[in-house]
């Protein structure tokens, strides 16, 4: 702790007391060496802790470092004397690097998109949390002192994350009422304001549903220099925090724990709706709609944790997007492609995201390759739960000129290859009593896309739909569902061929959505068809074409 700094956390208070005790012991000259050694060791342990936490936390961003420097070097007494702030603000109020990194991690872990901060000070905590928000995330900071907004804004503007922060100046309780009236809700609330009002903020937030289901409330200074647990405390703020902690621990709506970091950070979460229902004996229909199927909410039911998937044609385009989507949802993913380099590259991408994956080189029109694909997956992961049979080709020719060679090649990959994959995966899945097969068909199974001529493609894709319906009906009763996705015109290398490129403008006028599909437009569909939430669906052709087949 730097000289002259007022001890602000339990550890700093300990260091201060141990330093004084050691000075007295040294001055007295009659303290046993062993006691001096113990004192020194206790001092070393206590005084090293905060520095070590600081050193070992991942480094702060440049804007955060600038904000820290600006805050600790600012003349807060001067601005108070000039009447620019209502209160004399101590620079110790700053959240700081370790706590900022903790908050940032909590935002990541809770996957919060909307955060409410009560008490911003110079915005170090706000910017730390904003750095962890997704691009469309938002942090609303409530602050009493207008000067602090002016102070923080130039640094927020330096950061690419600053635009996510909205500062509202005025009384926090008033702002909370406005937010509740507007029906706003938050995934995370951070309370770091006037201590005697903590309890009012907390009650208002829970009573008015400002905290979303599964949201968390974090509370700063909940150890308040140890005054929350020491005897004979008269300090108003220490007593307010003690009352607050006691109130929350007895509130049956939540669970809490204090992390003894710096001056204490409390993490509070709502208990489950089912537990609340049991406690309050509420007169509600306590069924799977209320509790979730096996206690899982709809989004949790879309997780694919522990599932094993493969995607053929996974090396680029739609298949690559499917591989990422299934992996992001929790599955292990085998990326299968005829082109080894492409499959390897996608596996590298997945590994960078922490997704378990493997590359398999296979030509899906060859049954021995397909069997090798299934065997490789089984020997590595022991199951195949999700089979994404996506590889396909498209060749164009007027029907009167279509060669048997083109017809056979198209059919051998698009329809025969898809059948070989369905059969090989299906045999494993039927034994497992569980499986999700998702074929990629095409809008061309419904309409005749034009002006390009693609008889063999259209016909092969119509065949994929019938294959899907037939297998879907035949295997559903044995735990295996078979569905297909029919994209409209997707912006992938497949349509960038010399013959198709000039047609893009023509197609756009046929699409109510006014644009081509992006591969990302298809990702939720594959996750839905792969997850348990779609268990009742089979033989379905899920068309995603921006409305094109309606015109
Ligand atoms: P793409 O050409 O961009 O990618 C296809 C991938 O499949 C490539 O990586 C390729 O190497 C691989 N592949 C080709 N033949 C293979 C084989 N025999 N064995 C294994 N891998 C093989 O194609 P895309 O646009 O991503 O299309 C994927 C699927 O979506 C295809 O079935 C296609 O018919 C269908 N589809 C595409 C569109 C579109 O507009 N792009 C529209 C509707 C349907």
CSV table of N, CA, C and O in Angstrom, one decimal, residues 195-282:
chain,number,residue,atom,x,y,z
A,195,UNK,N,-24.0,3.7,0.2
A,195,UNK,CA,-24.2,2.5,0.9
A,195,UNK,C,-25.6,2.3,1.6
A,195,UNK,O,-26.3,1.3,1.6
A,196,UNK,N,-26.1,3.4,2.3
A,196,UNK,CA,-27.4,3.2,3.0
A,196,UNK,C,-28.5,2.9,2.1
A,196,UNK,O,-29.5,2.4,2.5
A,197,UNK,N,-28.4,3.2,0.8
A,197,UNK,CA,-29.5,3.0,-0.1
A,197,UNK,C,-29.4,1.6,-0.8
A,197,UNK,O,-30.2,1.3,-1.6
A,198,UNK,N,-28.3,0.9,-0.6
A,198,UNK,CA,-28.1,-0.4,-1.3
A,198,UNK,C,-29.4,-1.3,-1.1
A,198,UNK,O,-29.8,-1.9,-2.1
A,199,UNK,N,-29.9,-1.3,0.1
A,199,UNK,CA,-31.0,-2.2,0.4
A,199,UNK,C,-32.3,-1.7,-0.4
A,199,UNK,O,-33.0,-2.6,-0.9
A,200,UNK,N,-32.4,-0.4,-0.6
A,200,UNK,CA,-33.6,0.1,-1.4
A,200,UNK,C,-33.4,-0.2,-2.8
A,200,UNK,O,-34.4,-0.6,-3.5
A,201,UNK,N,-32.2,-0.1,-3.3
A,201,UNK,CA,-32.0,-0.4,-4.8
A,201,UNK,C,-32.3,-1.9,-5.0
A,201,UNK,O,-32.9,-2.3,-5.9
A,202,UNK,N,-31.7,-2.7,-4.1
A,202,UNK,CA,-31.8,-4.2,-4.2
A,202,UNK,C,-33.3,-4.6,-4.2
A,202,UNK,O,-33.8,-5.3,-5.1
A,203,UNK,N,-34.1,-4.0,-3.2
A,203,UNK,CA,-35.5,-4.4,-3.1
A,203,UNK,C,-36.2,-3.9,-4.3
A,203,UNK,O,-37.1,-4.7,-4.9
A,204,UNK,N,-36.0,-2.7,-4.8
A,204,UNK,CA,-36.7,-2.2,-5.9
A,204,UNK,C,-36.5,-3.1,-7.2
A,204,UNK,O,-37.4,-3.4,-7.9
A,205,UNK,N,-35.2,-3.5,-7.3
A,205,UNK,CA,-34.8,-4.3,-8.5
A,205,UNK,C,-35.6,-5.6,-8.5
A,205,UNK,O,-36.2,-6.0,-9.5
A,206,UNK,N,-35.6,-6.3,-7.4
A,206,UNK,CA,-36.2,-7.6,-7.3
A,206,UNK,C,-37.8,-7.5,-7.3
A,206,UNK,O,-38.5,-8.2,-8.0
A,207,UNK,N,-38.3,-6.5,-6.6
A,207,UNK,CA,-39.7,-6.3,-6.5
A,207,UNK,C,-40.3,-5.9,-7.9
A,207,UNK,O,-41.5,-6.2,-8.2
A,208,UNK,N,-39.6,-5.2,-8.7
A,208,UNK,CA,-40.1,-4.7,-10.0
A,208,UNK,C,-39.6,-5.5,-11.2
A,208,UNK,O,-39.6,-4.9,-12.3
A,209,UNK,N,-39.0,-6.7,-11.0
A,209,UNK,CA,-38.6,-7.5,-12.1
A,209,UNK,C,-37.6,-6.8,-13.0
A,209,UNK,O,-37.5,-7.1,-14.2
A,210,UNK,N,-36.7,-5.9,-12.4
A,210,UNK,CA,-35.7,-5.3,-13.3
A,210,UNK,C,-34.6,-6.3,-13.6
A,210,UNK,O,-33.8,-6.1,-14.6
A,211,UNK,N,-34.5,-7.4,-12.8
A,211,UNK,CA,-33.5,-8.4,-13.0
A,211,UNK,C,-34.2,-9.5,-13.8
A,211,UNK,O,-35.2,-10.1,-13.3
A,212,UNK,N,-33.6,-9.9,-14.9
A,212,UNK,CA,-34.2,-10.9,-15.7
A,212,UNK,C,-34.0,-12.3,-15.1
A,212,UNK,O,-33.1,-12.5,-14.2
A,213,UNK,N,-34.9,-13.2,-15.5
A,213,UNK,CA,-34.7,-14.6,-15.1
A,213,UNK,C,-33.3,-15.0,-15.3
A,213,UNK,O,-32.7,-14.8,-16.3
A,214,UNK,N,-32.7,-15.7,-14.3
A,214,UNK,CA,-31.3,-16.1,-14.4
A,214,UNK,C,-30.3,-15.0,-14.4
A,214,UNK,O,-29.1,-15.1,-14.7
A,215,UNK,N,-30.7,-13.8,-14.0
A,215,UNK,CA,-29.8,-12.6,-13.9
A,215,UNK,C,-29.0,-12.7,-12.6
A,215,UNK,O,-29.3,-13.4,-11.7
A,216,UNK,N,-27.9,-11.9,-12.6
A,216,UNK,CA,-27.2,-11.8,-11.3
A,216,UNK,C,-27.0,-10.3,-10.9
A,216,UNK,O,-27.0,-9.4,-11.7
A,217,UNK,N,-27.0,-10.1,-9.5
A,217,UNK,CA,-26.7,-8.8,-9.0
A,217,UNK,C,-25.3,-8.9,-8.4
A,217,UNK,O,-25.1,-9.8,-7.6
A,218,UNK,N,-24.5,-8.0,-8.7
A,218,UNK,CA,-23.2,-7.9,-8.0
A,218,UNK,C,-23.1,-6.6,-7.2
A,218,UNK,O,-23.7,-5.6,-7.6
A,219,UNK,N,-22.6,-6.7,-6.0
A,219,UNK,CA,-22.6,-5.6,-5.1
A,219,UNK,C,-21.2,-5.3,-4.6
A,219,UNK,O,-20.5,-6.2,-4.2
A,220,UNK,N,-20.8,-4.1,-4.7
A,220,UNK,CA,-19.4,-3.7,-4.3
A,220,UNK,C,-19.3,-3.3,-2.9
A,220,UNK,O,-20.3,-2.9,-2.3
A,221,UNK,N,-18.2,-3.5,-2.3
A,221,UNK,CA,-17.8,-3.1,-0.9
A,221,UNK,C,-18.6,-3.8,0.1
A,221,UNK,O,-18.9,-3.3,1.2
A,222,UNK,N,-19.0,-5.1,-0.2
A,222,UNK,CA,-19.8,-5.8,0.8
A,222,UNK,C,-19.1,-6.2,2.0
A,222,UNK,O,-19.7,-6.7,3.0
A,223,UNK,N,-17.7,-6.1,2.1
A,223,UNK,CA,-17.0,-6.4,3.3
A,223,UNK,C,-16.7,-5.1,4.1
A,223,UNK,O,-16.3,-5.1,5.2
A,224,UNK,N,-16.9,-4.0,3.4
A,224,UNK,CA,-16.7,-2.7,3.9
A,224,UNK,C,-15.6,-2.6,5.0
A,224,UNK,O,-15.8,-2.4,6.2
A,225,UNK,N,-14.3,-2.7,4.6
A,225,UNK,CA,-13.2,-2.6,5.5
A,225,UNK,C,-13.3,-3.5,6.7
A,225,UNK,O,-12.9,-3.2,7.8
A,226,UNK,N,-14.0,-4.6,6.6
A,226,UNK,CA,-14.2,-5.6,7.7
A,226,UNK,C,-15.2,-5.1,8.7
A,226,UNK,O,-15.5,-5.9,9.6
A,227,UNK,N,-15.8,-3.9,8.5
A,227,UNK,CA,-16.7,-3.4,9.5
A,227,UNK,C,-18.0,-4.2,9.5
A,227,UNK,O,-18.8,-4.1,10.5
A,228,UNK,N,-18.3,-5.0,8.5
A,228,UNK,CA,-19.6,-5.8,8.5
A,228,UNK,C,-19.5,-6.9,9.5
A,228,UNK,O,-20.5,-7.4,9.9
A,229,UNK,N,-18.3,-7.3,9.9
A,229,UNK,CA,-18.2,-8.4,10.9
A,229,UNK,C,-17.5,-8.0,12.2
A,229,UNK,O,-17.4,-8.9,13.1
A,230,UNK,N,-16.9,-6.8,12.3
A,230,UNK,CA,-16.2,-6.5,13.6
A,230,UNK,C,-17.3,-6.0,14.6
A,230,UNK,O,-18.3,-5.5,14.3
A,231,UNK,N,-16.9,-6.2,15.9
A,231,UNK,CA,-17.8,-5.7,17.0
A,231,UNK,C,-17.6,-4.2,17.1
A,231,UNK,O,-16.6,-3.6,16.7
A,232,UNK,N,-18.5,-3.6,17.8
A,232,UNK,CA,-18.4,-2.1,18.2
A,232,UNK,C,-18.2,-1.2,17.0
A,232,UNK,O,-17.4,-0.2,17.1
A,233,UNK,N,-18.8,-1.5,15.9
A,233,UNK,CA,-18.7,-0.6,14.8
A,233,UNK,C,-19.8,0.5,14.9
A,233,UNK,O,-21.0,0.2,15.2
A,234,UNK,N,-19.4,1.7,14.6
A,234,UNK,CA,-20.4,2.8,14.6
A,234,UNK,C,-20.6,3.4,13.2
A,234,UNK,O,-21.5,4.2,13.0
A,235,UNK,N,-19.6,3.1,12.3
A,235,UNK,CA,-19.6,3.7,11.0
A,235,UNK,C,-20.9,3.4,10.3
A,235,UNK,O,-21.4,2.3,10.1
A,236,UNK,N,-21.6,4.5,9.8
A,236,UNK,CA,-22.9,4.4,9.2
A,236,UNK,C,-22.9,3.5,8.0
A,236,UNK,O,-23.7,2.6,7.8
A,237,UNK,N,-21.9,3.6,7.1
A,237,UNK,CA,-21.8,2.8,5.9
A,237,UNK,C,-21.5,1.3,6.2
A,237,UNK,O,-22.1,0.4,5.6
A,238,UNK,N,-20.6,1.1,7.2
A,238,UNK,CA,-20.3,-0.3,7.6
A,238,UNK,C,-21.6,-1.0,8.1
A,238,UNK,O,-21.9,-2.1,7.8
A,239,UNK,N,-22.4,-0.3,8.9
A,239,UNK,CA,-23.6,-0.8,9.5
A,239,UNK,C,-24.6,-1.1,8.4
A,239,UNK,O,-25.4,-2.1,8.4
A,240,UNK,N,-24.7,-0.1,7.4
A,240,UNK,CA,-25.6,-0.3,6.3
A,240,UNK,C,-25.3,-1.5,5.5
A,240,UNK,O,-26.2,-2.3,5.2
A,241,UNK,N,-24.0,-1.7,5.3
A,241,UNK,CA,-23.6,-2.9,4.5
A,241,UNK,C,-23.9,-4.2,5.3
A,241,UNK,O,-24.4,-5.2,4.7
A,242,UNK,N,-23.7,-4.2,6.6
A,242,UNK,CA,-24.0,-5.3,7.5
A,242,UNK,C,-25.5,-5.7,7.4
A,242,UNK,O,-25.9,-6.8,7.2
A,243,UNK,N,-26.3,-4.6,7.5
A,243,UNK,CA,-27.8,-4.9,7.4
A,243,UNK,C,-28.2,-5.4,6.0
A,243,UNK,O,-29.0,-6.3,5.9
A,244,UNK,N,-27.5,-4.9,5.0
A,244,UNK,CA,-27.8,-5.3,3.7
A,244,UNK,C,-27.4,-6.8,3.5
A,244,UNK,O,-28.2,-7.6,3.0
A,245,UNK,N,-26.2,-7.2,3.9
A,245,UNK,CA,-25.8,-8.6,3.8
A,245,UNK,C,-26.7,-9.5,4.5
A,245,UNK,O,-27.1,-10.6,4.0
A,246,UNK,N,-27.1,-9.1,5.8
A,246,UNK,CA,-28.1,-9.9,6.6
A,246,UNK,C,-29.4,-10.1,5.9
A,246,UNK,O,-30.0,-11.1,5.9
A,247,UNK,N,-29.9,-8.9,5.3
A,247,UNK,CA,-31.2,-9.0,4.6
A,247,UNK,C,-31.1,-10.0,3.4
A,247,UNK,O,-32.0,-10.8,3.2
A,248,UNK,N,-30.1,-9.9,2.6
A,248,UNK,CA,-30.0,-10.7,1.4
A,248,UNK,C,-29.9,-12.2,1.7
A,248,UNK,O,-30.5,-13.0,1.1
A,249,UNK,N,-29.1,-12.5,2.8
A,249,UNK,CA,-28.9,-13.9,3.1
A,249,UNK,C,-30.2,-14.5,3.6
A,249,UNK,O,-30.4,-15.7,3.4
A,250,UNK,N,-31.1,-13.7,4.1
A,250,UNK,CA,-32.4,-14.2,4.6
A,250,UNK,C,-33.5,-14.1,3.5
A,250,UNK,O,-34.6,-14.6,3.7
A,251,UNK,N,-33.2,-13.5,2.4
A,251,UNK,CA,-34.2,-13.4,1.3
A,251,UNK,C,-34.3,-14.7,0.6
A,251,UNK,O,-33.4,-15.1,-0.1
A,252,UNK,N,-35.5,-15.4,0.7
A,252,UNK,CA,-35.6,-16.7,0.1
A,252,UNK,C,-35.6,-16.6,-1.4
A,252,UNK,O,-35.5,-17.7,-2.1
A,253,UNK,N,-35.8,-15.5,-2.0
A,253,UNK,CA,-35.8,-15.4,-3.5
A,253,UNK,C,-34.4,-15.5,-4.1
A,253,UNK,O,-34.3,-15.7,-5.4
A,254,UNK,N,-33.4,-15.4,-3.3
A,254,UNK,CA,-32.0,-15.4,-3.9
A,254,UNK,C,-31.0,-16.3,-3.1
A,254,UNK,O,-31.3,-16.7,-2.0
A,255,UNK,N,-29.9,-16.5,-3.8
A,255,UNK,CA,-28.7,-17.1,-3.1
A,255,UNK,C,-27.6,-16.1,-3.2
A,255,UNK,O,-27.5,-15.4,-4.3
A,256,UNK,N,-26.7,-16.0,-2.2
A,256,UNK,CA,-25.6,-15.0,-2.4
A,256,UNK,C,-24.3,-15.6,-1.8
A,256,UNK,O,-24.3,-16.5,-1.0
A,257,UNK,N,-23.2,-15.1,-2.4
A,257,UNK,CA,-21.9,-15.4,-1.8
A,257,UNK,C,-21.0,-14.1,-1.9
A,257,UNK,O,-21.2,-13.4,-2.9
A,258,UNK,N,-20.2,-13.9,-0.9
A,258,UNK,CA,-19.3,-12.7,-1.0
A,258,UNK,C,-17.9,-13.2,-1.4
A,258,UNK,O,-17.3,-14.1,-0.8
A,259,UNK,N,-17.4,-12.7,-2.5
A,259,UNK,CA,-16.0,-13.0,-2.9
A,259,UNK,C,-15.1,-12.0,-2.1
A,259,UNK,O,-15.3,-10.8,-2.3
A,260,UNK,N,-14.1,-12.5,-1.3
A,260,UNK,CA,-13.3,-11.6,-0.5
A,260,UNK,C,-12.2,-10.9,-1.3
A,260,UNK,O,-11.1,-10.9,-0.9
A,261,UNK,N,-12.6,-10.3,-2.4
A,261,UNK,CA,-11.7,-9.7,-3.3
A,261,UNK,C,-11.7,-8.2,-2.9
A,261,UNK,O,-12.8,-7.6,-2.9
A,262,UNK,N,-10.5,-7.6,-2.7
A,262,UNK,CA,-10.4,-6.2,-2.3
A,262,UNK,C,-11.5,-5.9,-1.2
A,262,UNK,O,-11.4,-6.5,-0.2
A,263,UNK,N,-12.4,-5.0,-1.4
A,263,UNK,CA,-13.4,-4.7,-0.3
A,263,UNK,C,-14.6,-5.6,-0.4
A,263,UNK,O,-15.7,-5.2,0.2
A,264,UNK,N,-14.6,-6.7,-1.1
A,264,UNK,CA,-15.7,-7.6,-1.1
A,264,UNK,C,-16.6,-7.3,-2.3
A,264,UNK,O,-17.1,-6.2,-2.5
A,265,UNK,N,-16.9,-8.4,-3.1
A,265,UNK,CA,-17.9,-8.3,-4.1
A,265,UNK,C,-18.9,-9.4,-3.9
A,265,UNK,O,-18.5,-10.6,-3.8
A,266,UNK,N,-20.2,-9.0,-3.7
A,266,UNK,CA,-21.2,-10.1,-3.5
A,266,UNK,C,-21.8,-10.4,-4.9
A,266,UNK,O,-22.0,-9.6,-5.7
A,267,UNK,N,-22.0,-11.7,-5.0
A,267,UNK,CA,-22.7,-12.2,-6.3
A,267,UNK,C,-24.0,-12.8,-5.8
A,267,UNK,O,-24.0,-13.7,-4.9
A,268,UNK,N,-25.1,-12.3,-6.3
A,268,UNK,CA,-26.5,-12.7,-5.9
A,268,UNK,C,-27.2,-13.3,-7.1
A,268,UNK,O,-27.2,-12.6,-8.2
A,269,UNK,N,-27.8,-14.4,-7.0
A,269,UNK,CA,-28.6,-14.9,-8.1
A,269,UNK,C,-30.0,-15.3,-7.6
A,269,UNK,O,-30.2,-15.7,-6.4
A,270,UNK,N,-31.0,-15.2,-8.5
A,270,UNK,CA,-32.3,-15.6,-8.1
A,270,UNK,C,-32.4,-17.1,-8.1
A,270,UNK,O,-31.8,-17.8,-8.9
A,271,UNK,N,-33.1,-17.7,-7.1
A,271,UNK,CA,-33.3,-19.1,-7.1
A,271,UNK,C,-34.3,-19.4,-8.2
A,271,UNK,O,-35.0,-18.6,-8.7
A,272,UNK,N,-34.4,-20.8,-8.5
A,272,UNK,CA,-35.2,-21.1,-9.7
A,272,UNK,C,-36.7,-20.8,-9.4
A,272,UNK,O,-37.2,-20.8,-8.3
A,273,UNK,N,-37.4,-20.6,-10.5
A,273,UNK,CA,-38.9,-20.4,-10.4
A,273,UNK,C,-39.6,-21.5,-9.7
A,273,UNK,O,-40.5,-21.3,-9.0
A,274,UNK,N,-39.1,-22.7,-10.0
A,274,UNK,CA,-39.7,-23.9,-9.4
A,274,UNK,C,-39.6,-23.8,-7.8
A,274,UNK,O,-40.6,-24.1,-7.1
A,275,UNK,N,-38.4,-23.5,-7.4
A,275,UNK,CA,-38.2,-23.4,-5.9
A,275,UNK,C,-39.1,-22.3,-5.3
A,275,UNK,O,-39.7,-22.4,-4.2
A,276,UNK,N,-39.2,-21.2,-6.0
A,276,UNK,CA,-40.0,-20.0,-5.6
A,276,UNK,C,-41.5,-20.5,-5.5
A,276,UNK,O,-42.2,-20.2,-4.5
A,277,UNK,N,-41.9,-21.3,-6.5
A,277,UNK,CA,-43.3,-21.7,-6.6
A,277,UNK,C,-43.6,-22.6,-5.4
A,277,UNK,O,-44.6,-22.5,-4.7
A,278,UNK,N,-42.6,-23.5,-5.0
A,278,UNK,CA,-42.8,-24.4,-3.9
A,278,UNK,C,-42.8,-23.6,-2.6
A,278,UNK,O,-43.7,-23.9,-1.7
A,279,UNK,N,-42.0,-22.6,-2.5
A,279,UNK,CA,-41.9,-21.8,-1.3
A,279,UNK,C,-43.2,-21.0,-1.0
A,279,UNK,O,-43.7,-21.0,0.1
A,280,UNK,N,-43.6,-20.4,-2.1
A,280,UNK,CA,-44.8,-19.5,-1.9
A,280,UNK,C,-46.1,-20.2,-2.1
A,280,UNK,O,-47.1,-19.6,-1.9
A,281,UNK,N,-46.0,-21.5,-2.4
A,281,UNK,CA,-47.2,-22.3,-2.7
A,281,UNK,C,-48.2,-21.5,-3.6
A,281,UNK,O,-49.4,-21.5,-3.4
A,282,UNK,N,-47.5,-20.9,-4.6
A,282,UNK,CA,-48.3,-20.1,-5.5
A,282,UNK,C,-49.3,-20.9,-6.3
A,282,UNK,O,-49.0,-22.1,-6.6
